[in-house]
PDB file of C-alpha atoms in Angstrom:
ATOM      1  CA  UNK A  28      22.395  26.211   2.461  1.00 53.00           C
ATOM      2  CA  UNK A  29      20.986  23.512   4.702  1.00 58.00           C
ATOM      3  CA  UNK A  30      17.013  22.347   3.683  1.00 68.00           C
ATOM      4  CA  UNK A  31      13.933  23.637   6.436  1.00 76.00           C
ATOM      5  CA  UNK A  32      11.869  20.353   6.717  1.00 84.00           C
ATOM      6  CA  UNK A  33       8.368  20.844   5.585  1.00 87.00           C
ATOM      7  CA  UNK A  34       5.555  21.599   8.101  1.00 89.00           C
ATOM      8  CA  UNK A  35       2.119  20.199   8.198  1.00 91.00           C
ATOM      9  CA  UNK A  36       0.138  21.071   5.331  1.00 92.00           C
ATOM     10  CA  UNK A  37      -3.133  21.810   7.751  1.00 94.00           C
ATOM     11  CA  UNK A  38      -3.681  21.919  11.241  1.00 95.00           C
ATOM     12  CA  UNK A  39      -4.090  18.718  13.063  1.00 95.00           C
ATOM     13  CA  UNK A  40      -6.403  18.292  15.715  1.00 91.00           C
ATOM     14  CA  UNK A  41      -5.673  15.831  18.338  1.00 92.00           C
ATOM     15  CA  UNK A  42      -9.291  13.913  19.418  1.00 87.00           C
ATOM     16  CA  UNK A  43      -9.422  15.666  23.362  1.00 85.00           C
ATOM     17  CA  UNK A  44      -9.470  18.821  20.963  1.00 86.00           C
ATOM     18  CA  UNK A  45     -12.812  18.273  19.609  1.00 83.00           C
ATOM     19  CA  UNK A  46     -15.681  18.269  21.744  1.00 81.00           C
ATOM     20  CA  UNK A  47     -16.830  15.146  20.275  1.00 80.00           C
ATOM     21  CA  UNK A  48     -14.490  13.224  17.733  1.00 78.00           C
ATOM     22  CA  UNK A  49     -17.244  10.641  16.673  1.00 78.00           C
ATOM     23  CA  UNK A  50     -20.362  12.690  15.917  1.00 79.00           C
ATOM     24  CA  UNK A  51     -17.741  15.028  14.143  1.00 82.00           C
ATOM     25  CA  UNK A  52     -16.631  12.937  11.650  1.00 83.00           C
ATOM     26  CA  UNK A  53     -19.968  11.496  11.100  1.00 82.00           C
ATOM     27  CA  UNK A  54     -21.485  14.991  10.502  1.00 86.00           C
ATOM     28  CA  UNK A  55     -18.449  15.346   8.334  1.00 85.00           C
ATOM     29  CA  UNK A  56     -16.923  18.705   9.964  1.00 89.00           C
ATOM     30  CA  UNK A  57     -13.722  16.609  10.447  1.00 90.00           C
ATOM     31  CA  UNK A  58     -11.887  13.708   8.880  1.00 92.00           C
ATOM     32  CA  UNK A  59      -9.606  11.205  10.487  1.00 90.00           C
ATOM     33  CA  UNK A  60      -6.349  11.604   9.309  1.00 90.00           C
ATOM     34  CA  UNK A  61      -4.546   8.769  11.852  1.00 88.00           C
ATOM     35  CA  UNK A  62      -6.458   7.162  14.887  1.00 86.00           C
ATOM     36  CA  UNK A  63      -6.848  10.139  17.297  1.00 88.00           C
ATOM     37  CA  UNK A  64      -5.359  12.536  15.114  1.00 92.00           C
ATOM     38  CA  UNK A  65      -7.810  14.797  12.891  1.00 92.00           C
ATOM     39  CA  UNK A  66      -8.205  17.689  10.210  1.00 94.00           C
ATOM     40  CA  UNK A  67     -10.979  19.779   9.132  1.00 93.00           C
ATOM     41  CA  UNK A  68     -13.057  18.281   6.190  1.00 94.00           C
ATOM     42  CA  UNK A  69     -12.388  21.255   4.272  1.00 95.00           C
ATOM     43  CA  UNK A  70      -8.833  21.594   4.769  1.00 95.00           C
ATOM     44  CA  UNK A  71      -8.226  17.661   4.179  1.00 95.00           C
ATOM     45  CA  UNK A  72     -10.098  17.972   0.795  1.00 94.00           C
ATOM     46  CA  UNK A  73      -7.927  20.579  -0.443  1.00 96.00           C
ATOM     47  CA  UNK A  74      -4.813  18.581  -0.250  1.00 93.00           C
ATOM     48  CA  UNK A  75      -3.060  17.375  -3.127  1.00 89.00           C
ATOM     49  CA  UNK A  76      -2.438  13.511  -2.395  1.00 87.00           C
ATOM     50  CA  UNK A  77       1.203  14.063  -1.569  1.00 85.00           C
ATOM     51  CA  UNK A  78       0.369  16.830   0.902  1.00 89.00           C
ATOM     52  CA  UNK A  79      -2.000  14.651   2.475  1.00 89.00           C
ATOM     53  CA  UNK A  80       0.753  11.848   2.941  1.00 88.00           C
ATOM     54  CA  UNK A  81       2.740  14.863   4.474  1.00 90.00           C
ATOM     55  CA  UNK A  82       0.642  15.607   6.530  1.00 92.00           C
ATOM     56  CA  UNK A  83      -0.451  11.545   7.911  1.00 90.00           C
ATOM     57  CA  UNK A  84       3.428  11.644   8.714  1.00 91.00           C
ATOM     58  CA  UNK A  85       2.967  14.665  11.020  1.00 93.00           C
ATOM     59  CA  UNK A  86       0.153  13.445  12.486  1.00 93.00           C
ATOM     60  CA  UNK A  87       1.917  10.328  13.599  1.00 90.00           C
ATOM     61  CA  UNK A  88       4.752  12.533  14.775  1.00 91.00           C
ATOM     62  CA  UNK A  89       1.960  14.643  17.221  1.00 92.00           C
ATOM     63  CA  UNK A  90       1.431  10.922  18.141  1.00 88.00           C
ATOM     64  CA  UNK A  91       4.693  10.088  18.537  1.00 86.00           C
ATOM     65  CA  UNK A  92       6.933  13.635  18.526  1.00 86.00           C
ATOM     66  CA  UNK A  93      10.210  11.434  19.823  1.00 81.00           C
ATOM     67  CA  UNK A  94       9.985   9.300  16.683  1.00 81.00           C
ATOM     68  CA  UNK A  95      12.682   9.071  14.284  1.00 80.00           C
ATOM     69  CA  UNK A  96      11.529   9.317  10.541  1.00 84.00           C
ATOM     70  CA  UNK A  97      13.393   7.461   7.405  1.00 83.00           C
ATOM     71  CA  UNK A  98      12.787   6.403   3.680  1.00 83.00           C
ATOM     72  CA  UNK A  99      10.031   8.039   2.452  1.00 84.00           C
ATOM     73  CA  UNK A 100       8.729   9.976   5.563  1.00 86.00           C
ATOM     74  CA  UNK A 101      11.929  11.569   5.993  1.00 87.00           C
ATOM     75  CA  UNK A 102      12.088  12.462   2.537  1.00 87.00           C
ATOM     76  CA  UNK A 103       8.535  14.069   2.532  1.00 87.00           C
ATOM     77  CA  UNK A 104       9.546  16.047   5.639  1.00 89.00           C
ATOM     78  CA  UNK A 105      12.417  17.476   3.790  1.00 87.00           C
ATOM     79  CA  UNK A 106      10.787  17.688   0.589  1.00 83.00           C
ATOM     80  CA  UNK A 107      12.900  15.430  -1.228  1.00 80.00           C
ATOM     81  CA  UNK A 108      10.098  12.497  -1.912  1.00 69.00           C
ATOM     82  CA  UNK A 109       8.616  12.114  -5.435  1.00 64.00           C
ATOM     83  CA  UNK A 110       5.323  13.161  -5.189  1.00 65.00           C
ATOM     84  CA  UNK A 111       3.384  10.517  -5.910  1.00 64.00           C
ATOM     85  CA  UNK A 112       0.595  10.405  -3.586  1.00 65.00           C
ATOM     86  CA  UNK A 113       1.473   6.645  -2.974  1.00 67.00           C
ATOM     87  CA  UNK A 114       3.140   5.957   0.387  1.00 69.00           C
ATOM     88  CA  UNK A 115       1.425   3.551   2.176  1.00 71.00           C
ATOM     89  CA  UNK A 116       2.892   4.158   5.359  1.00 79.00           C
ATOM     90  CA  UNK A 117       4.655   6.256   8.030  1.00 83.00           C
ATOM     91  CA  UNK A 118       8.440   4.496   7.981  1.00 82.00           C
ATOM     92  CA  UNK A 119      10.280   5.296  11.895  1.00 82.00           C
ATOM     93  CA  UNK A 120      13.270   3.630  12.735  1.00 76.00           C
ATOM     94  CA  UNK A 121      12.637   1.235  15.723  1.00 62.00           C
ATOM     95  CA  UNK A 122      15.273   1.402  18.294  1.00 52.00           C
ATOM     96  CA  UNK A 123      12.815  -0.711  20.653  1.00 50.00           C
ATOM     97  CA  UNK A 124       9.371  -2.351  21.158  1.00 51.00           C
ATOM     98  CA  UNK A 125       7.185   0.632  20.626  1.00 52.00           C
ATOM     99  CA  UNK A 126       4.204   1.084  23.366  1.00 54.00           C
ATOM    100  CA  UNK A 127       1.299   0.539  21.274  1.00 53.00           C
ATOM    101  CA  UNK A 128      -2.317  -0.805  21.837  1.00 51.00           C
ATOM    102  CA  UNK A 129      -3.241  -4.577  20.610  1.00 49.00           C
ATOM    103  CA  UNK A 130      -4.169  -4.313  17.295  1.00 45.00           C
ATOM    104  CA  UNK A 131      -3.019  -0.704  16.794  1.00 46.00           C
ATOM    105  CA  UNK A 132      -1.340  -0.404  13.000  1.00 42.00           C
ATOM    106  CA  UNK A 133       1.970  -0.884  13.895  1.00 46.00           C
ATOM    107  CA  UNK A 134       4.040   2.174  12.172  1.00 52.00           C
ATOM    108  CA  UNK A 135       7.248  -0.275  11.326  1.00 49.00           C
ATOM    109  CA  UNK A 136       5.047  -2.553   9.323  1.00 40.00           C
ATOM    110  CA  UNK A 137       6.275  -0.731   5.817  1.00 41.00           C
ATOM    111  CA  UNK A 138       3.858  -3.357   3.145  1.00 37.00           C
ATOM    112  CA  UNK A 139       0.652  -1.834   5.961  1.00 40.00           C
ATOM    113  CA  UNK A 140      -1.587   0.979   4.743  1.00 44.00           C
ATOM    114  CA  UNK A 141      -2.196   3.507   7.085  1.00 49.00           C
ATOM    115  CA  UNK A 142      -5.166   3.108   9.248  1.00 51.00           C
ATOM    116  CA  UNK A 143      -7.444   5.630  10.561  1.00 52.00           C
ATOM    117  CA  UNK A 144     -10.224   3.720  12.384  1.00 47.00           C
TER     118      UNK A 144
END
């Protein structure tokens, strides 16, 4: 029987989704899950810490939908990861330079945490 990877835990919304991405997380209606990528307070407090690691990886894959997942992002995805509630970032296998703003958290940089600002 082959595995079905795992979907996101919540809905993601992407930031031209919400009217206004700033004054929503400061009113607290939504929390940042990755830089432009977002999830309803009340769905993101409802996650276990492993499902919220599930879903940062999915989040970078709305990001990023051509990247290819490994270690532990792969293994969440397939449901195979320990769940700890401790991976500190999403791991891709780099083929070439990603595009990526200055400064941006770069997702290859495994020791990183993940950064939502």
């Amino acid at each position: 029987m082959t595995p079905i990877p795992r979907t996101a835990p919540i809905p993601l919304l992407r930031a031209a989704e919400l009217t206004h991405s700033t004054r929503s997380v400061r009113r607290g209606d939504v929390v940042p899950v990755l830089r432009g990528v977002y999830a309803t307070a009340a769905d993101w407090q409802s996650l276990t810490p492993w499902e919220r690691d599930l879903a940062r990886v999915h989040a970078h894959l709305l990001r990023q939908p051509d990247a290819v997942l490994c270690l532990e992002s792969a293994a969440l995805v397939w449901g195979a990861c320990p769940r700890s509630g401790t991976v500190e970032a999403v791991h891709v296998l780099a083929f070439r330079h990603l595009d990526r703003t200055p400064g941006e958290w770069d997702p290859r940089a495994h020791q990183r945490p993940f950064r939502t600002e």
